[in-house]
PDB file of C-alpha atoms in Angstrom:
ATOM      1  CA  MET A 176     -28.623  20.561  25.444  1.00 47.00           C
ATOM      2  CA  ALA A 177     -27.328  21.002  29.033  1.00 49.00           C
ATOM      3  CA  GLU A 178     -26.344  24.586  28.296  1.00 52.00           C
ATOM      4  CA  ARG A 179     -29.819  25.381  26.955  1.00 53.00           C
ATOM      5  CA  ARG A 180     -31.396  23.873  30.058  1.00 55.00           C
ATOM      6  CA  LEU A 181     -29.091  25.947  32.269  1.00 51.00           C
ATOM      7  CA  ARG A 182     -29.960  29.101  30.359  1.00 52.00           C
ATOM      8  CA  ALA A 183     -33.672  28.369  30.708  1.00 51.00           C
ATOM      9  CA  ALA A 184     -33.234  27.746  34.445  1.00 50.00           C
ATOM     10  CA  LEU A 185     -31.246  30.997  34.736  1.00 51.00           C
ATOM     11  CA  ALA A 186     -33.984  32.959  32.976  1.00 48.00           C
ATOM     12  CA  LEU A 187     -36.620  31.363  35.207  1.00 44.00           C
ATOM     13  CA  ALA A 188     -34.610  32.180  38.333  1.00 49.00           C
ATOM     14  CA  ALA A 189     -34.222  35.801  37.197  1.00 47.00           C
ATOM     15  CA  LEU A 190     -37.956  36.063  36.656  1.00 40.00           C
ATOM     16  CA  MET A 191     -38.713  34.625  40.104  1.00 43.00           C
ATOM     17  CA  ALA A 192     -36.174  36.965  41.698  1.00 45.00           C
ATOM     18  CA  ALA A 193     -37.794  39.951  39.978  1.00 42.00           C
ATOM     19  CA  LEU A 194     -41.126  38.898  41.423  1.00 36.00           C
ATOM     20  CA  LEU A 195     -39.932  38.023  44.939  1.00 40.00           C
ATOM     21  CA  VAL A 196     -37.307  40.687  45.674  1.00 40.00           C
ATOM     22  CA  PRO A 197     -39.785  43.625  46.048  1.00 38.00           C
ATOM     23  CA  ASP A 198     -41.806  41.639  48.629  1.00 40.00           C
ATOM     24  CA  GLN A 199     -38.656  40.777  50.577  1.00 40.00           C
ATOM     25  CA  VAL A 200     -37.487  44.423  50.496  1.00 35.00           C
ATOM     26  CA  ALA A 201     -40.843  45.685  51.744  1.00 34.00           C
ATOM     27  CA  ARG A 202     -40.918  43.085  54.499  1.00 38.00           C
ATOM     28  CA  ALA A 203     -37.410  43.980  55.549  1.00 36.00           C
ATOM     29  CA  GLN A 204     -38.201  47.710  55.616  1.00 34.00           C
ATOM     30  CA  GLY A 205     -41.267  47.044  57.738  1.00 35.00           C
ATOM     31  CA  GLU A 206     -39.186  45.145  60.267  1.00 35.00           C
ATOM     32  CA  GLY A 207     -36.395  47.779  60.272  1.00 34.00           C
ATOM     33  CA  SER A 208     -33.667  45.573  58.669  1.00 32.00           C
ATOM     34  CA  LEU A 209     -32.147  45.682  55.174  1.00 31.00           C
ATOM     35  CA  GLU A 210     -30.664  42.123  55.223  1.00 33.00           C
ATOM     36  CA  PRO A 211     -32.769  39.184  54.116  1.00 35.00           C
ATOM     37  CA  GLU A 212     -33.548  36.404  56.504  1.00 36.00           C
ATOM     38  CA  HIS A 213     -31.024  34.011  54.845  1.00 36.00           C
ATOM     39  CA  ALA A 214     -28.217  36.559  54.611  1.00 37.00           C
ATOM     40  CA  ALA A 215     -26.742  35.675  57.976  1.00 33.00           C
ATOM     41  CA  ALA A 216     -27.142  31.919  57.527  1.00 37.00           C
ATOM     42  CA  PRO A 217     -26.971  30.701  53.916  1.00 45.00           C
ATOM     43  CA  ALA A 218     -29.481  28.130  52.838  1.00 47.00           C
ATOM     44  CA  ARG A 219     -28.427  24.548  52.791  1.00 52.00           C
ATOM     45  CA  ASP A 220     -29.246  24.095  49.070  1.00 68.00           C
ATOM     46  CA  GLU A 221     -26.833  26.811  47.926  1.00 76.00           C
ATOM     47  CA  PRO A 222     -23.929  25.554  45.707  1.00 81.00           C
ATOM     48  CA  PRO A 223     -20.378  25.472  47.104  1.00 84.00           C
ATOM     49  CA  ARG A 224     -18.234  28.543  46.535  1.00 85.00           C
ATOM     50  CA  ILE A 225     -15.569  28.215  43.820  1.00 83.00           C
ATOM     51  CA  GLU A 226     -12.223  29.663  44.857  1.00 85.00           C
ATOM     52  CA  PRO A 227      -9.821  30.416  41.980  1.00 84.00           C
ATOM     53  CA  ARG A 228      -6.740  29.555  44.076  1.00 83.00           C
ATOM     54  CA  ARG A 229      -8.103  26.042  44.720  1.00 83.00           C
ATOM     55  CA  VAL A 230      -8.608  25.187  41.028  1.00 85.00           C
ATOM     56  CA  LEU A 231      -5.812  22.728  40.215  1.00 85.00           C
ATOM     57  CA  ALA A 232      -3.893  24.148  43.190  1.00 81.00           C
ATOM     58  CA  SER A 233      -1.315  21.324  43.063  1.00 83.00           C
ATOM     59  CA  VAL A 234      -0.115  22.335  39.588  1.00 83.00           C
ATOM     60  CA  ASP A 235       2.654  24.907  39.238  1.00 83.00           C
ATOM     61  CA  PRO A 236       2.684  26.405  35.712  1.00 82.00           C
ATOM     62  CA  GLU A 237       6.308  27.548  36.158  1.00 83.00           C
ATOM     63  CA  ARG A 238       7.587  24.025  36.817  1.00 83.00           C
ATOM     64  CA  GLU A 239       9.118  22.032  34.006  1.00 85.00           C
ATOM     65  CA  MET A 240       6.903  19.237  32.778  1.00 85.00           C
ATOM     66  CA  SER A 241       7.375  16.212  30.631  1.00 89.00           C
ATOM     67  CA  PRO A 242       5.272  15.770  27.464  1.00 88.00           C
ATOM     68  CA  ASP A 243       3.102  13.184  29.205  1.00 90.00           C
ATOM     69  CA  GLU A 244       2.505  15.525  32.146  1.00 89.00           C
ATOM     70  CA  ALA A 245       1.670  18.350  29.740  1.00 88.00           C
ATOM     71  CA  ARG A 246      -0.888  16.213  27.912  1.00 90.00           C
ATOM     72  CA  ALA A 247      -2.375  15.106  31.247  1.00 90.00           C
ATOM     73  CA  LEU A 248      -2.557  18.774  32.299  1.00 89.00           C
ATOM     74  CA  GLN A 249      -4.399  19.657  29.089  1.00 88.00           C
ATOM     75  CA  ALA A 250      -7.004  16.985  29.829  1.00 91.00           C
ATOM     76  CA  ALA A 251      -7.304  18.232  33.450  1.00 90.00           C
ATOM     77  CA  VAL A 252      -7.760  21.828  32.268  1.00 90.00           C
ATOM     78  CA  ARG A 253     -10.553  20.799  29.874  1.00 91.00           C
ATOM     79  CA  GLU A 254     -12.304  18.902  32.674  1.00 91.00           C
ATOM     80  CA  ALA A 255     -11.834  21.805  35.130  1.00 88.00           C
ATOM     81  CA  ARG A 256     -13.321  24.250  32.620  1.00 88.00           C
ATOM     82  CA  GLU A 257     -16.464  22.167  32.378  1.00 89.00           C
ATOM     83  CA  ASP A 258     -16.745  21.618  36.166  1.00 89.00           C
ATOM     84  CA  THR A 259     -16.076  25.232  37.159  1.00 88.00           C
ATOM     85  CA  GLY A 260     -18.344  26.536  34.408  1.00 87.00           C
ATOM     86  CA  ASP A 261     -21.237  24.445  35.729  1.00 89.00           C
ATOM     87  CA  ALA A 262     -20.493  25.382  39.379  1.00 89.00           C
ATOM     88  CA  LEU A 263     -20.253  29.117  38.634  1.00 89.00           C
ATOM     89  CA  LEU A 264     -23.476  28.961  36.678  1.00 90.00           C
ATOM     90  CA  ARG A 265     -25.193  27.384  39.680  1.00 89.00           C
ATOM     91  CA  GLU A 266     -23.756  30.141  41.893  1.00 88.00           C
ATOM     92  CA  ARG A 267     -25.037  32.784  39.483  1.00 88.00           C
ATOM     93  CA  ILE A 268     -28.497  31.236  39.606  1.00 89.00           C
ATOM     94  CA  ALA A 269     -28.340  31.165  43.408  1.00 87.00           C
ATOM     95  CA  CYS A 270     -27.517  34.891  43.460  1.00 89.00           C
ATOM     96  CA  TYR A 271     -31.060  35.673  42.349  1.00 88.00           C
ATOM     97  CA  ARG A 272     -32.340  34.218  45.645  1.00 85.00           C
ATOM     98  CA  ARG A 273     -30.329  36.735  47.653  1.00 83.00           C
ATOM     99  CA  PHE A 274     -31.065  40.345  48.498  1.00 84.00           C
ATOM    100  CA  PHE A 275     -27.867  41.893  47.089  1.00 87.00           C
ATOM    101  CA  VAL A 276     -28.179  40.292  43.641  1.00 88.00           C
ATOM    102  CA  THR A 277     -25.826  42.708  41.881  1.00 90.00           C
ATOM    103  CA  HIS A 278     -23.064  42.323  44.440  1.00 91.00           C
ATOM    104  CA  CYS A 279     -23.360  38.524  44.310  1.00 90.00           C
ATOM    105  CA  LEU A 280     -23.281  38.457  40.506  1.00 90.00           C
ATOM    106  CA  ALA A 281     -20.246  40.756  40.475  1.00 91.00           C
ATOM    107  CA  ASP A 282     -18.428  38.484  42.916  1.00 89.00           C
ATOM    108  CA  VAL A 283     -19.244  35.412  40.804  1.00 89.00           C
ATOM    109  CA  GLY A 284     -18.083  37.223  37.664  1.00 90.00           C
ATOM    110  CA  GLN A 285     -14.829  38.271  39.321  1.00 90.00           C
ATOM    111  CA  ARG A 286     -14.068  34.736  40.481  1.00 90.00           C
ATOM    112  CA  GLU A 287     -15.020  33.363  37.061  1.00 90.00           C
ATOM    113  CA  ARG A 288     -12.472  35.669  35.420  1.00 91.00           C
ATOM    114  CA  LEU A 289      -9.810  34.575  37.910  1.00 90.00           C
ATOM    115  CA  VAL A 290     -10.625  30.890  37.305  1.00 90.00           C
ATOM    116  CA  ARG A 291     -10.441  31.347  33.540  1.00 89.00           C
ATOM    117  CA  ALA A 292      -7.161  33.226  33.847  1.00 90.00           C
ATOM    118  CA  ARG A 293      -5.636  30.424  35.933  1.00 89.00           C
ATOM    119  CA  LEU A 294      -6.871  27.716  33.599  1.00 91.00           C
ATOM    120  CA  ASP A 295      -5.595  29.681  30.594  1.00 91.00           C
ATOM    121  CA  ARG A 296      -2.207  30.046  32.291  1.00 89.00           C
ATOM    122  CA  LEU A 297      -2.018  26.306  32.962  1.00 89.00           C
ATOM    123  CA  GLU A 298      -3.104  25.494  29.417  1.00 90.00           C
ATOM    124  CA  VAL A 299      -0.529  27.902  27.982  1.00 92.00           C
ATOM    125  CA  ALA A 300       2.190  26.254  30.083  1.00 89.00           C
ATOM    126  CA  ALA A 301       1.148  22.775  28.875  1.00 90.00           C
ATOM    127  CA  ASN A 302       1.025  23.913  25.243  1.00 92.00           C
ATOM    128  CA  ARG A 303       4.432  25.588  25.591  1.00 91.00           C
ATOM    129  CA  THR A 304       5.925  22.385  26.971  1.00 90.00           C
ATOM    130  CA  LEU A 305       4.520  20.344  24.097  1.00 90.00           C
ATOM    131  CA  ARG A 306       5.736  22.868  21.519  1.00 92.00           C
ATOM    132  CA  GLU A 307       9.207  22.881  23.041  1.00 90.00           C
ATOM    133  CA  HIS A 308       9.258  19.100  23.053  1.00 90.00           C
ATOM    134  CA  SER A 309       8.102  18.997  19.406  1.00 90.00           C
ATOM    135  CA  ALA A 310      10.778  21.560  18.500  1.00 92.00           C
ATOM    136  CA  LEU A 311      13.434  19.481  20.253  1.00 90.00           C
ATOM    137  CA  GLU A 312      12.299  16.352  18.424  1.00 89.00           C
ATOM    138  CA  LEU A 313      12.318  18.245  15.134  1.00 92.00           C
ATOM    139  CA  ASN A 314      15.801  19.566  15.837  1.00 91.00           C
ATOM    140  CA  ALA A 315      16.997  16.067  16.684  1.00 90.00           C
ATOM    141  CA  ARG A 316      15.508  14.666  13.480  1.00 90.00           C
ATOM    142  CA  THR A 317      17.015  17.520  11.491  1.00 92.00           C
ATOM    143  CA  ALA A 318      20.428  16.959  13.045  1.00 90.00           C
ATOM    144  CA  THR A 319      20.194  13.235  12.283  1.00 89.00           C
ATOM    145  CA  GLU A 320      19.191  13.954   8.687  1.00 89.00           C
ATOM    146  CA  LEU A 321      22.058  16.440   8.318  1.00 88.00           C
ATOM    147  CA  GLU A 322      24.518  13.895   9.678  1.00 87.00           C
ATOM    148  CA  ARG A 323      23.178  11.296   7.265  1.00 87.00           C
ATOM    149  CA  ARG A 324      23.483  13.697   4.354  1.00 83.00           C
ATOM    150  CA  GLU A 325      27.012  14.675   5.374  1.00 83.00           C
ATOM    151  CA  ALA A 326      27.958  11.011   5.590  1.00 84.00           C
ATOM    152  CA  ALA A 327      26.410  10.339   2.164  1.00 81.00           C
ATOM    153  CA  GLU A 328      27.813  13.527   0.611  1.00 79.00           C
ATOM    154  CA  PRO A 329      30.943  11.854  -0.891  1.00 81.00           C
ATOM    155  CA  ASP A 330      28.862   9.135  -2.521  1.00 78.00           C
ATOM    156  CA  ASP A 331      26.325  11.681  -3.760  1.00 77.00           C
ATOM    157  CA  SER A 332      29.102  13.897  -5.114  1.00 80.00           C
ATOM    158  CA  ALA A 333      30.743  10.969  -6.908  1.00 82.00           C
ATOM    159  CA  ARG A 334      27.384   9.931  -8.346  1.00 84.00           C
ATOM    160  CA  ARG A 335      26.679  13.478  -9.524  1.00 85.00           C
ATOM    161  CA  ASP A 336      30.123  13.666 -11.135  1.00 84.00           C
ATOM    162  CA  GLU A 337      29.554  10.353 -12.869  1.00 86.00           C
ATOM    163  CA  ASN A 338      26.150  11.446 -14.101  1.00 91.00           C
ATOM    164  CA  ARG A 339      27.605  14.731 -15.360  1.00 88.00           C
ATOM    165  CA  ARG A 340      30.405  12.944 -17.221  1.00 88.00           C
ATOM    166  CA  ALA A 341      27.931  10.507 -18.753  1.00 92.00           C
ATOM    167  CA  TYR A 342      25.707  13.398 -19.839  1.00 92.00           C
ATOM    168  CA  GLU A 343      28.645  15.257 -21.359  1.00 89.00           C
ATOM    169  CA  SER A 344      29.714  12.079 -23.157  1.00 90.00           C
ATOM    170  CA  ARG A 345      26.219  11.609 -24.599  1.00 92.00           C
ATOM    171  CA  GLN A 346      26.126  15.248 -25.665  1.00 90.00           C
ATOM    172  CA  ALA A 347      29.531  14.941 -27.401  1.00 90.00           C
ATOM    173  CA  ALA A 348      28.421  11.756 -29.173  1.00 92.00           C
ATOM    174  CA  ALA A 349      25.226  13.454 -30.314  1.00 93.00           C
ATOM    175  CA  GLU A 350      27.170  16.440 -31.631  1.00 90.00           C
ATOM    176  CA  LEU A 351      29.569  14.145 -33.524  1.00 89.00           C
ATOM    177  CA  GLU A 352      26.651  12.240 -35.020  1.00 90.00           C
ATOM    178  CA  GLN A 353      24.998  15.496 -36.037  1.00 89.00           C
ATOM    179  CA  ALA A 354      28.233  16.714 -37.656  1.00 89.00           C
ATOM    180  CA  ARG A 355      28.614  13.400 -39.484  1.00 87.00           C
ATOM    181  CA  ARG A 356      25.072  13.619 -40.819  1.00 86.00           C
ATOM    182  CA  GLU A 357      25.599  17.183 -41.932  1.00 87.00           C
ATOM    183  CA  ALA A 358      28.830  16.165 -43.704  1.00 88.00           C
ATOM    184  CA  GLN A 359      27.079  13.257 -45.422  1.00 86.00           C
ATOM    185  CA  ALA A 360      24.047  15.308 -46.385  1.00 87.00           C
ATOM    186  CA  PRO A 361      25.341  16.320 -49.885  1.00 88.00           C
ATOM    187  CA  ASP A 362      26.361  12.732 -50.708  1.00 86.00           C
ATOM    188  CA  LEU A 363      23.036  11.454 -49.454  1.00 85.00           C
ATOM    189  CA  ALA A 364      21.212  14.027 -51.557  1.00 87.00           C
ATOM    190  CA  ARG A 365      23.188  13.021 -54.681  1.00 86.00           C
ATOM    191  CA  GLN A 366      22.561   9.336 -53.943  1.00 88.00           C
ATOM    192  CA  ALA A 367      18.844   9.989 -53.505  1.00 89.00           C
ATOM    193  CA  GLU A 368      18.754  11.869 -56.828  1.00 89.00           C
ATOM    194  CA  ALA A 369      20.629   9.017 -58.542  1.00 91.00           C
ATOM    195  CA  ASN A 370      18.182   6.510 -57.067  1.00 92.00           C
ATOM    196  CA  ARG A 371      15.238   8.542 -58.339  1.00 90.00           C
ATOM    197  CA  SER A 372      16.813   8.719 -61.818  1.00 91.00           C
ATOM    198  CA  GLU A 373      17.513   4.981 -61.866  1.00 91.00           C
ATOM    199  CA  ARG A 374      13.953   4.237 -60.749  1.00 91.00           C
ATOM    200  CA  ALA A 375      12.568   6.494 -63.476  1.00 92.00           C
ATOM    201  CA  ARG A 376      14.787   4.747 -66.066  1.00 90.00           C
ATOM    202  CA  ARG A 377      13.620   1.297 -64.969  1.00 91.00           C
ATOM    203  CA  ASP A 378      10.005   2.449 -65.048  1.00 92.00           C
ATOM    204  CA  ALA A 379      10.507   3.777 -68.582  1.00 92.00           C
ATOM    205  CA  GLU A 380      12.122   0.517 -69.740  1.00 91.00           C
ATOM    206  CA  ALA A 381       9.303  -1.526 -68.190  1.00 93.00           C
ATOM    207  CA  ALA A 382       6.727   0.656 -69.941  1.00 92.00           C
ATOM    208  CA  ALA A 383       8.581   0.224 -73.254  1.00 90.00           C
ATOM    209  CA  ARG A 384       8.660  -3.553 -72.802  1.00 89.00           C
ATOM    210  CA  ARG A 385       4.955  -3.583 -72.097  1.00 89.00           C
ATOM    211  CA  ARG A 386       4.285  -1.572 -75.233  1.00 87.00           C
ATOM    212  CA  ASP A 387       6.460  -3.941 -77.309  1.00 86.00           C
ATOM    213  CA  ALA A 388       4.675  -6.963 -75.840  1.00 86.00           C
ATOM    214  CA  GLU A 389       1.297  -5.442 -76.658  1.00 84.00           C
ATOM    215  CA  THR A 390       2.455  -4.676 -80.206  1.00 84.00           C
ATOM    216  CA  ARG A 391       3.758  -8.230 -80.735  1.00 80.00           C
ATOM    217  CA  SER A 392       0.566  -9.694 -79.323  1.00 78.00           C
ATOM    218  CA  ARG A 393      -1.506  -7.645 -81.775  1.00 77.00           C
ATOM    219  CA  GLN A 394       0.766  -8.670 -84.687  1.00 75.00           C
ATOM    220  CA  ASP A 395       0.765 -12.389 -83.699  1.00 74.00           C
ATOM    221  CA  ALA A 396      -3.002 -12.553 -83.243  1.00 70.00           C
ATOM    222  CA  PRO A 397      -3.693 -14.061 -86.747  1.00 70.00           C
ATOM    223  CA  ASN A 398      -1.103 -16.869 -86.233  1.00 76.00           C
ATOM    224  CA  ALA A 399      -2.253 -17.709 -82.732  1.00 76.00           C
ATOM    225  CA  ALA A 400      -5.228 -19.786 -83.972  1.00 76.00           C
ATOM    226  CA  ALA A 401      -3.016 -21.778 -86.361  1.00 79.00           C
ATOM    227  CA  ARG A 402      -0.473 -22.498 -83.652  1.00 80.00           C
ATOM    228  CA  ALA A 403      -3.273 -23.546 -81.327  1.00 82.00           C
ATOM    229  CA  ARG A 404      -4.685 -25.948 -83.976  1.00 82.00           C
ATOM    230  CA  ALA A 405      -1.234 -27.413 -84.625  1.00 87.00           C
ATOM    231  CA  LEU A 406      -0.659 -27.958 -80.937  1.00 88.00           C
ATOM    232  CA  GLU A 407      -4.074 -29.586 -80.598  1.00 90.00           C
ATOM    233  CA  ALA A 408      -3.365 -31.889 -83.563  1.00 91.00           C
ATOM    234  CA  ARG A 409      -0.010 -32.971 -82.128  1.00 90.00           C
ATOM    235  CA  ARG A 410      -1.697 -33.645 -78.813  1.00 91.00           C
ATOM    236  CA  LEU A 411      -4.395 -35.804 -80.456  1.00 91.00           C
ATOM    237  CA  GLU A 412      -1.775 -37.698 -82.471  1.00 90.00           C
ATOM    238  CA  ARG A 413       0.268 -38.367 -79.352  1.00 91.00           C
ATOM    239  CA  GLU A 414      -2.813 -39.614 -77.498  1.00 92.00           C
ATOM    240  CA  ALA A 415      -3.704 -41.908 -80.469  1.00 91.00           C
ATOM    241  CA  GLY A 416      -0.175 -43.387 -80.510  1.00 91.00           C
ATOM    242  CA  GLU A 417      -0.357 -44.045 -76.833  1.00 92.00           C
ATOM    243  CA  ALA A 418      -3.743 -45.747 -77.327  1.00 92.00           C
ATOM    244  CA  ARG A 419      -2.340 -48.015 -80.126  1.00 91.00           C
ATOM    245  CA  GLU A 420       0.644 -48.939 -77.957  1.00 92.00           C
ATOM    246  CA  GLN A 421      -1.694 -49.800 -75.130  1.00 92.00           C
ATOM    247  CA  LEU A 422      -3.796 -52.011 -77.441  1.00 92.00           C
ATOM    248  CA  ARG A 423      -0.654 -53.859 -78.665  1.00 92.00           C
ATOM    249  CA  ARG A 424       0.475 -54.520 -75.130  1.00 92.00           C
ATOM    250  CA  GLU A 425      -2.950 -55.821 -74.171  1.00 92.00           C
ATOM    251  CA  SER A 426      -3.052 -58.034 -77.324  1.00 92.00           C
ATOM    252  CA  ARG A 427       0.376 -59.584 -76.585  1.00 92.00           C
ATOM    253  CA  LYS A 428      -0.660 -60.197 -73.011  1.00 92.00           C
ATOM    254  CA  ALA A 429      -3.892 -61.896 -74.126  1.00 92.00           C
ATOM    255  CA  ASP A 430      -1.965 -64.104 -76.639  1.00 92.00           C
ATOM    256  CA  ARG A 431       0.564 -65.154 -74.001  1.00 91.00           C
ATOM    257  CA  GLU A 432      -2.165 -66.077 -71.564  1.00 92.00           C
ATOM    258  CA  ARG A 433      -3.968 -68.043 -74.262  1.00 91.00           C
ATOM    259  CA  ARG A 434      -0.814 -70.024 -75.219  1.00 90.00           C
ATOM    260  CA  GLU A 435      -0.085 -70.789 -71.586  1.00 90.00           C
ATOM    261  CA  GLN A 436      -3.600 -72.141 -71.158  1.00 90.00           C
ATOM    262  CA  GLU A 437      -3.253 -74.372 -74.259  1.00 90.00           C
ATOM    263  CA  ALA A 438       0.119 -75.644 -73.045  1.00 89.00           C
ATOM    264  CA  ARG A 439      -1.311 -76.595 -69.685  1.00 88.00           C
ATOM    265  CA  LYS A 440      -4.076 -78.466 -71.449  1.00 88.00           C
ATOM    266  CA  ARG A 441      -1.540 -80.529 -73.440  1.00 86.00           C
ATOM    267  CA  GLY A 442       0.431 -81.287 -70.264  1.00 79.00           C
ATOM    268  CA  GLU A 443       3.421 -79.306 -71.330  1.00 59.00           C
ATOM    269  CA  SER A 444       5.394 -77.104 -69.014  1.00 51.00           C
ATOM    270  CA  PRO A 445       4.832 -73.433 -69.540  1.00 50.00           C
ATOM    271  CA  ARG A 446       8.573 -72.857 -69.106  1.00 53.00           C
ATOM    272  CA  SER A 447       9.407 -74.739 -72.339  1.00 49.00           C
ATOM    273  CA  VAL A 448       7.295 -72.383 -74.299  1.00 47.00           C
ATOM    274  CA  ARG A 449       9.080 -69.309 -75.502  1.00 53.00           C
ATOM    275  CA  PRO A 450       7.242 -66.165 -74.550  1.00 50.00           C
ATOM    276  CA  GLY A 451       5.387 -64.556 -77.363  1.00 51.00           C
ATOM    277  CA  ARG A 452       5.362 -67.691 -79.695  1.00 51.00           C
ATOM    278  CA  PRO A 453       3.096 -70.802 -79.426  1.00 50.00           C
ATOM    279  CA  PRO A 454       4.777 -74.248 -79.944  1.00 47.00           C
ATOM    280  CA  GLN A 455       2.775 -75.218 -82.978  1.00 48.00           C
ATOM    281  CA  GLU A 456       3.496 -71.968 -84.688  1.00 43.00           C
ATOM    282  CA  ALA A 457       7.256 -71.811 -83.992  1.00 42.00           C
ATOM    283  CA  ALA A 458       8.133 -72.438 -87.674  1.00 42.00           C
ATOM    284  CA  ALA A 459       5.470 -70.191 -89.032  1.00 43.00           C
ATOM    285  CA  PRO A 460       6.670 -67.074 -90.785  1.00 45.00           C
ATOM    286  CA  LYS A 461       6.776 -63.997 -88.705  1.00 47.00           C
ATOM    287  CA  ALA A 462       3.848 -61.731 -89.302  1.00 44.00           C
ATOM    288  CA  PRO A 463       4.534 -58.107 -89.887  1.00 44.00           C
ATOM    289  CA  ASP A 464       4.410 -55.848 -86.870  1.00 47.00           C
ATOM    290  CA  GLY A 465       0.888 -54.979 -86.006  1.00 44.00           C
ATOM    291  CA  ALA A 466      -0.710 -57.786 -87.990  1.00 43.00           C
ATOM    292  CA  GLY A 467      -3.557 -59.554 -86.312  1.00 45.00           C
ATOM    293  CA  ALA A 468      -3.973 -56.779 -83.812  1.00 43.00           C
ATOM    294  CA  PRO A 469      -6.744 -54.280 -84.175  1.00 47.00           C
ATOM    295  CA  SER A 470      -5.539 -50.932 -85.201  1.00 46.00           C
ATOM    296  CA  ALA A 471      -6.500 -47.995 -83.163  1.00 44.00           C
ATOM    297  CA  PRO A 472      -8.506 -45.342 -84.888  1.00 45.00           C
ATOM    298  CA  ARG A 473      -6.609 -42.214 -85.739  1.00 41.00           C
TER     299      ARG A 473
END
């Protein structure tokens, strides 16, 4: 933005000089003098003159500098470029108010080149110092790294030897295992063939047994119903016997309870009564087994 404003001001000053210079020349010719009125005594509003030798005059580019001084010089050079650029631009604008415009502009251009050359020389010296310092630091780091590697070289060599021996051992083991597998390959092939034959034989025997079982089941089909009826009859007979036995047990229990009740009524002790026989019927003949008890239906 500042540069655009300066350019606009420069263009305006050039236009004004183009309009005013012919009048000043004619007036000077009429008075018999070729110098403008302000040539002998410069105007008070003219900018100060920039001398190249005074730009950062205290800095010697040939002197050795520290990295901090070099970085400070770089910042000073950047600031001087901006300041001198603005000052020389103001001088160039002021040239258009003078009579010898071309001579003034040439002088400003010459001093501008000298200022730029000095600033470039200072900047080159600062950059060279920083590069040398960076190279020294890099060399120091490289030397330190080399010393560290030389110190660790025996350990690294021993570790590499150990890794190489371990790798060779693994390779030898793998080769032995491969040779063993190749040697066992015929036996394994024969064993696999024998296993396939044995499996086929067992499958054939199982199929034969299934066929025999199917044949027997078809032949035994007529007798299956008879066997089933016989089994059912035996089951019913067993259940009937169990029912009769249960009825006899319940009948004996009911008789015992009845005799105990009658004995208590007569004042007799139940312990004097023999189980299973009432007192008044002790001499009675023994009834056949199952008499007096209801028979279970068959």
